[in-house]
Coordinates of N, CA and C in Angstrom, one line a residue:
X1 N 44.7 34.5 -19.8 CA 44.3 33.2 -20.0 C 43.8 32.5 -18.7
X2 N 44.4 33.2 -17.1 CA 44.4 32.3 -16.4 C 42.2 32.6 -16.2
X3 N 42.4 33.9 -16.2 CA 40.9 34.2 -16.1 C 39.6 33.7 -16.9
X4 N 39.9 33.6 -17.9 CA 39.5 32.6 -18.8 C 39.0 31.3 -18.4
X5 N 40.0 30.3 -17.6 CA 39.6 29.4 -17.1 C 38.7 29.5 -16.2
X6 N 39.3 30.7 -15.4 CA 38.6 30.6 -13.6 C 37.2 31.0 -13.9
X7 N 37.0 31.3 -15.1 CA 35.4 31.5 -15.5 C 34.9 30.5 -16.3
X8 N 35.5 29.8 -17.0 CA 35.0 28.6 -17.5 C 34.8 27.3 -16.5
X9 N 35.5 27.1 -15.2 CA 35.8 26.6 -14.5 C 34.3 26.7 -13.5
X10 N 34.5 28.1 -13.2 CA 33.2 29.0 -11.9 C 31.9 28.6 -12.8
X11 N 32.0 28.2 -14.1 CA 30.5 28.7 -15.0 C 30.5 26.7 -15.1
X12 N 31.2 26.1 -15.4 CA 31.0 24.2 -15.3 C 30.7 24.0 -13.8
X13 N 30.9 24.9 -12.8 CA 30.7 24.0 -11.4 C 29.1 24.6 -11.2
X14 N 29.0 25.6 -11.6 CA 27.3 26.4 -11.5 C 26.5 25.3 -11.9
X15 N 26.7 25.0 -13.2 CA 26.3 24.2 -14.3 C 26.2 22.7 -13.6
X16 N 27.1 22.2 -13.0 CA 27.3 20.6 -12.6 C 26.3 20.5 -11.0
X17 N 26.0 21.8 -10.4 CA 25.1 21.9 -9.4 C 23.7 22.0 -9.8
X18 N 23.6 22.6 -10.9 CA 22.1 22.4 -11.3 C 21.6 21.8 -11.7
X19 N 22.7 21.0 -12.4 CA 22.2 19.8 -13.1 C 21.9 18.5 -12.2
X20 N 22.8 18.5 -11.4 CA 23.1 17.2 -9.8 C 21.4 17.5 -9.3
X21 N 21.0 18.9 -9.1 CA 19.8 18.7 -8.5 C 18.7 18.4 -9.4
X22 N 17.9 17.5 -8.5 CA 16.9 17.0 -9.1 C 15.8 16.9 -8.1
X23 N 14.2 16.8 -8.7 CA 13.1 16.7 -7.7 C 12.8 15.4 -7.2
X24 N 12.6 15.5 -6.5 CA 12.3 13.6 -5.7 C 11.1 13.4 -6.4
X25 N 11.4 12.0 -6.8 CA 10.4 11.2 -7.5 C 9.1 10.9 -6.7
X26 N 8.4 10.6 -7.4 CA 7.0 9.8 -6.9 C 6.9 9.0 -5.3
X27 N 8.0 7.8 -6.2 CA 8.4 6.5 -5.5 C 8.9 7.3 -4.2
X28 N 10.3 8.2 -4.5 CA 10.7 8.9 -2.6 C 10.0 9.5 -2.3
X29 N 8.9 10.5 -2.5 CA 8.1 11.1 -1.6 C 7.1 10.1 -1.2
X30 N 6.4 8.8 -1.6 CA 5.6 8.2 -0.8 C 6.3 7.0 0.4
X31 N 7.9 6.7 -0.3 CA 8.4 6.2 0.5 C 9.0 7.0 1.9
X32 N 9.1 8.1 1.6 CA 9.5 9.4 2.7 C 8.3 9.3 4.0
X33 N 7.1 9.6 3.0 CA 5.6 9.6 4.0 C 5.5 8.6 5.0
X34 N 5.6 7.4 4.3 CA 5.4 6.1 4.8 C 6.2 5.9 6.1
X35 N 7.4 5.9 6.2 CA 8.7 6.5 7.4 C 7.8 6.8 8.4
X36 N 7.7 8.5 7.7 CA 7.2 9.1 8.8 C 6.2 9.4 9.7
X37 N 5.1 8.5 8.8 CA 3.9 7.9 9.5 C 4.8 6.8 10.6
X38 N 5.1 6.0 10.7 CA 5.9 4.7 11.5 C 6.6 5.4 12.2
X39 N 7.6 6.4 12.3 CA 8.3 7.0 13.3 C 7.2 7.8 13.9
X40 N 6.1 8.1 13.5 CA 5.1 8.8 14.7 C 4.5 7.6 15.7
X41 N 4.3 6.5 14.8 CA 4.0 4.6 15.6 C 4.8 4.9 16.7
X42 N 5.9 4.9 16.6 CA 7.0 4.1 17.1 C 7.0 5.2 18.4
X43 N 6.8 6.4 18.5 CA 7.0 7.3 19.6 C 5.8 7.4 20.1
X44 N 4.6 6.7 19.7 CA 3.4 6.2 20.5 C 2.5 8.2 20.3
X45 N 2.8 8.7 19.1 CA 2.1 9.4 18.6 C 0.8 8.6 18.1
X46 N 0.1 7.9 18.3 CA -1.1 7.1 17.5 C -2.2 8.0 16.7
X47 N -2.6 9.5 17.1 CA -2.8 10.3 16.1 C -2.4 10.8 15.1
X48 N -1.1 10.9 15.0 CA -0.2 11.4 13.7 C -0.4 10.1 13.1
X49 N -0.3 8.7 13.3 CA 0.1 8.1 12.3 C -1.3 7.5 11.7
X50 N -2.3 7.8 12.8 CA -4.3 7.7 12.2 C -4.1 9.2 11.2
X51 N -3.7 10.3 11.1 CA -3.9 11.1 10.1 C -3.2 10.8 8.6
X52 N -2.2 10.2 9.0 CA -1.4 9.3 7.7 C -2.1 8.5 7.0
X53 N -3.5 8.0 7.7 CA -4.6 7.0 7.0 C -5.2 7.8 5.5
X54 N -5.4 7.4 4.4 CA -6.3 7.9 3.6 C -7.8 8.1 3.9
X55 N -8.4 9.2 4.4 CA -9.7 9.6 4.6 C -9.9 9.3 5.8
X56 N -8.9 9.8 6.9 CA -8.9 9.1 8.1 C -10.0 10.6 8.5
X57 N -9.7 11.7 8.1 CA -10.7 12.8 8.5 C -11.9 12.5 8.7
X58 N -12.6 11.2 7.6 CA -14.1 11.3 7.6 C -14.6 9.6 8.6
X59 N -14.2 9.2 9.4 CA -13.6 8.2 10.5 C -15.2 8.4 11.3
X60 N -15.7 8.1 11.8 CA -16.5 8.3 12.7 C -16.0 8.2 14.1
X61 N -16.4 8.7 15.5 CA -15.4 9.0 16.4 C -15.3 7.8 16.9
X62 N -16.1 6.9 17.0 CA -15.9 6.0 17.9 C -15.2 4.4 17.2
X63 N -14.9 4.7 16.0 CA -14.5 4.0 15.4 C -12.7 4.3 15.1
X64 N -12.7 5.8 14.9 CA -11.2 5.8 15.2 C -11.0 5.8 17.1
X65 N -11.7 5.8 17.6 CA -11.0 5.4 19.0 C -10.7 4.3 18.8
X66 N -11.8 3.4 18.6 CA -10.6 1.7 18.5 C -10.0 1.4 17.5
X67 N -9.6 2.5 16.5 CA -8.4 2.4 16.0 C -6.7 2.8 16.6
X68 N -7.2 4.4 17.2 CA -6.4 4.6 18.0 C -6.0 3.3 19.5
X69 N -6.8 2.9 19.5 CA -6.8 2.1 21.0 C -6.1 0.6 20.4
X70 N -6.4 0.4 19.1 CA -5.7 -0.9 18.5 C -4.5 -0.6 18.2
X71 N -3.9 0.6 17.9 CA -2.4 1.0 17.6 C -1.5 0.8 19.0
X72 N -2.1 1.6 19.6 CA -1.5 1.3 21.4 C -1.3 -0.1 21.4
X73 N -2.0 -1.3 21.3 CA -2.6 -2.5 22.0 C -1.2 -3.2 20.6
X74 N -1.4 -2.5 19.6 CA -0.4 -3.7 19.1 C 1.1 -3.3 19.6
X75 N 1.7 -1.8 19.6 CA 2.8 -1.8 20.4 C 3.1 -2.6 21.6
X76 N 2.2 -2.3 22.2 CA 2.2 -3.5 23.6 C 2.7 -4.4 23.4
X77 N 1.8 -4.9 22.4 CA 2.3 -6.4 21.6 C 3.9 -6.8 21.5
X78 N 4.0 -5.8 20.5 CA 5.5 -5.6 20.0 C 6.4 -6.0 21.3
X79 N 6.1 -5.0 22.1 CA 7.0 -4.6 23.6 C 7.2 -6.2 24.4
X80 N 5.9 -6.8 24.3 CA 5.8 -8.1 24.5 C 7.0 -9.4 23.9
X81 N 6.4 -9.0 22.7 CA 7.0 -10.0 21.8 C 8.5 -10.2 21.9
X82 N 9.4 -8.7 21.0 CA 10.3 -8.4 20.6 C 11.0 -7.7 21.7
X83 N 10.6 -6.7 22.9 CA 11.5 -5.8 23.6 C 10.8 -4.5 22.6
X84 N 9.9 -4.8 21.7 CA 9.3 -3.1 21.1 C 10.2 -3.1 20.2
X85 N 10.1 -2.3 18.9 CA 10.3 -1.8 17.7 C 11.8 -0.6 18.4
X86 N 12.3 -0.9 17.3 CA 13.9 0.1 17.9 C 13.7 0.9 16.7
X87 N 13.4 0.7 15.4 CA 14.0 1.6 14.5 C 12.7 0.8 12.9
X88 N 12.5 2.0 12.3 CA 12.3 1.7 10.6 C 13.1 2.6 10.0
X89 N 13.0 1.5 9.0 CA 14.1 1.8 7.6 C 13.3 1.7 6.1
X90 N 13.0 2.8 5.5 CA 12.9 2.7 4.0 C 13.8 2.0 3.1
X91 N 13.3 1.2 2.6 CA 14.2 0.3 1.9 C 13.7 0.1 0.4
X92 N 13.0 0.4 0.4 CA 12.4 0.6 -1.3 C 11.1 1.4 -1.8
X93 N 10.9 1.8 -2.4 CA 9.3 1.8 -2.7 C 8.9 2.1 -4.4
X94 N 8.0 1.5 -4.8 CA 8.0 1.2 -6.4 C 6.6 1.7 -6.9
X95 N 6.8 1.9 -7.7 CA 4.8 2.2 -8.6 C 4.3 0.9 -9.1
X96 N 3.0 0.7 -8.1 CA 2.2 -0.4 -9.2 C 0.9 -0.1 -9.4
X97 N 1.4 0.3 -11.3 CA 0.2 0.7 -11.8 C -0.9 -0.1 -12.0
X98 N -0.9 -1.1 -11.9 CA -2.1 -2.0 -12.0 C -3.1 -1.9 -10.6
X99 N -2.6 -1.2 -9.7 CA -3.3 -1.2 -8.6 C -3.3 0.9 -8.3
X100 N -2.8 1.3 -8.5 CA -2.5 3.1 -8.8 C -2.4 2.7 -7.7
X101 N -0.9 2.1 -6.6 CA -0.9 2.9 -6.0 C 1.0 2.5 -5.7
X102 N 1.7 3.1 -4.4 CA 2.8 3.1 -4.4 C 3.0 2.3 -3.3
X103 N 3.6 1.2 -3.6 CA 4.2 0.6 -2.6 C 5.2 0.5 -1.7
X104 N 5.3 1.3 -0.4 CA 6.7 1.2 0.4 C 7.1 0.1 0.9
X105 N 8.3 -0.2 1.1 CA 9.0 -1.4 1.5 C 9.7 -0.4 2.6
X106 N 9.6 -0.7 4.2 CA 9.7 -0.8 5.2 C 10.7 -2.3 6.1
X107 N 11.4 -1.6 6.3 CA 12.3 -2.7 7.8 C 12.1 -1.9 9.1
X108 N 11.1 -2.9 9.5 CA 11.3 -2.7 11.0 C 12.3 -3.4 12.3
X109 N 12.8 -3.1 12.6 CA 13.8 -3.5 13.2 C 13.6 -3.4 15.1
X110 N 13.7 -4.9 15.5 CA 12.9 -4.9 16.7 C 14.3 -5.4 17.8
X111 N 14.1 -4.4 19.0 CA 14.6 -4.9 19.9 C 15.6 -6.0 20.1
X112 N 15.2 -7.4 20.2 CA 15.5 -8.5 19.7 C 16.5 -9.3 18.7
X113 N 16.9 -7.7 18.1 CA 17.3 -8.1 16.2 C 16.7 -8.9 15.8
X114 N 15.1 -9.1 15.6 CA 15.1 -9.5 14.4 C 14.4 -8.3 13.9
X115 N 14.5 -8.6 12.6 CA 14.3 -7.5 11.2 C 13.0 -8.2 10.4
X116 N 12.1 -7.0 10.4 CA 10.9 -8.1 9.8 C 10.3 -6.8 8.2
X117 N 10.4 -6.8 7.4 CA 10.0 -6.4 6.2 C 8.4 -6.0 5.8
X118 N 7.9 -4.7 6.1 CA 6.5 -4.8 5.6 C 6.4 -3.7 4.2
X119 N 5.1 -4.3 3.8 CA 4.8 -3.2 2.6 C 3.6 -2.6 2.8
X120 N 3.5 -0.8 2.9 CA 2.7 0.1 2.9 C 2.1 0.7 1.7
X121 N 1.0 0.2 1.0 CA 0.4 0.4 0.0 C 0.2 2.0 0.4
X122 N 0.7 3.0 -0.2 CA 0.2 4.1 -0.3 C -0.2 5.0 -1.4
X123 N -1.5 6.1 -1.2 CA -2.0 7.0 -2.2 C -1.8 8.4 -2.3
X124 N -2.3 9.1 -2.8 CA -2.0 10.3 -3.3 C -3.5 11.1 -2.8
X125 N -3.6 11.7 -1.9 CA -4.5 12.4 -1.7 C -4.5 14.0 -1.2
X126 N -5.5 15.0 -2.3 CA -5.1 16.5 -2.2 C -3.2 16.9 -1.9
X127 N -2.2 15.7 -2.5 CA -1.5 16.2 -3.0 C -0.3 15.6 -1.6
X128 N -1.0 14.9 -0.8 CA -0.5 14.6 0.3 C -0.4 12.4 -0.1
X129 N 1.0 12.0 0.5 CA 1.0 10.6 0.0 C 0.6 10.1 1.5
X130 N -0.8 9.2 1.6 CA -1.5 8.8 2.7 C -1.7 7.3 2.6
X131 N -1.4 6.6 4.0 CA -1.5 4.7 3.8 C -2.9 4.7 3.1
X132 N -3.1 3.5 2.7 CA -4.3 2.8 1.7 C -4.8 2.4 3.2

């Protein structure tokens, strides 16, 4: 009998793992992206987080330089302002269909403590979730 159990037991925990797993939704993979585009910001990567752009590939060059050159210039800012950005936090992100696209909700969290809240409209491109 006792074996009995230890196999009904071994066969419900198999069962309670398979089931527990699940695929990340929509909403966490574009809220995941969004992060990780901002933690490339934040470490003054300004290329990683221009490829996070949707159709940042087709950019003309001198146009993403002063994009790249505006990303720099607003950290500055930040560093200015706040003491610089310490940290982002995913804190939500939702589907709105009326606009197809996914909204992340972001906490940036500066130096200074204060905490300032942005939203990163993001899309679905070749399978990759990229800012609007």
């Amino acid at each position: 009998m006792r074996k009995v159990w230890a196999v009904v037991f071994c066969l419900l925990s198999v069962f309670w793992q398979s089931c527990s797993h699940q695929e990340p939704t929509p909403e966490e993979l574009a809220g995941k992206a969004a992060k990780e585009y901002y933690d490339h910001l934040l470490a003054g990567d300004y290329e990683a987080f221009l490829q996070g752009k949707a159709d940042s590939d087709s950019l003309p060059s001198g146009y993403r330089q002063e994009l790249l050159h505006a990303y720099e210039q607003f950290m500055q800012e930040q560093e200015k302002s706040h003491g610089g950005i310490v940290g982002v936090a995913l804190t939500n992100a939702r589907n709105d269909s009326l606009q197809q696209i996914m909204q992340a909700f972001l906490l940036l969290t500066f130096k200074d403590s204060v905490k300032e809240e942005i939203v990163i409209p993001m899309v679905l491109r070749d399978g990759q979730w990229k800012m609007r």
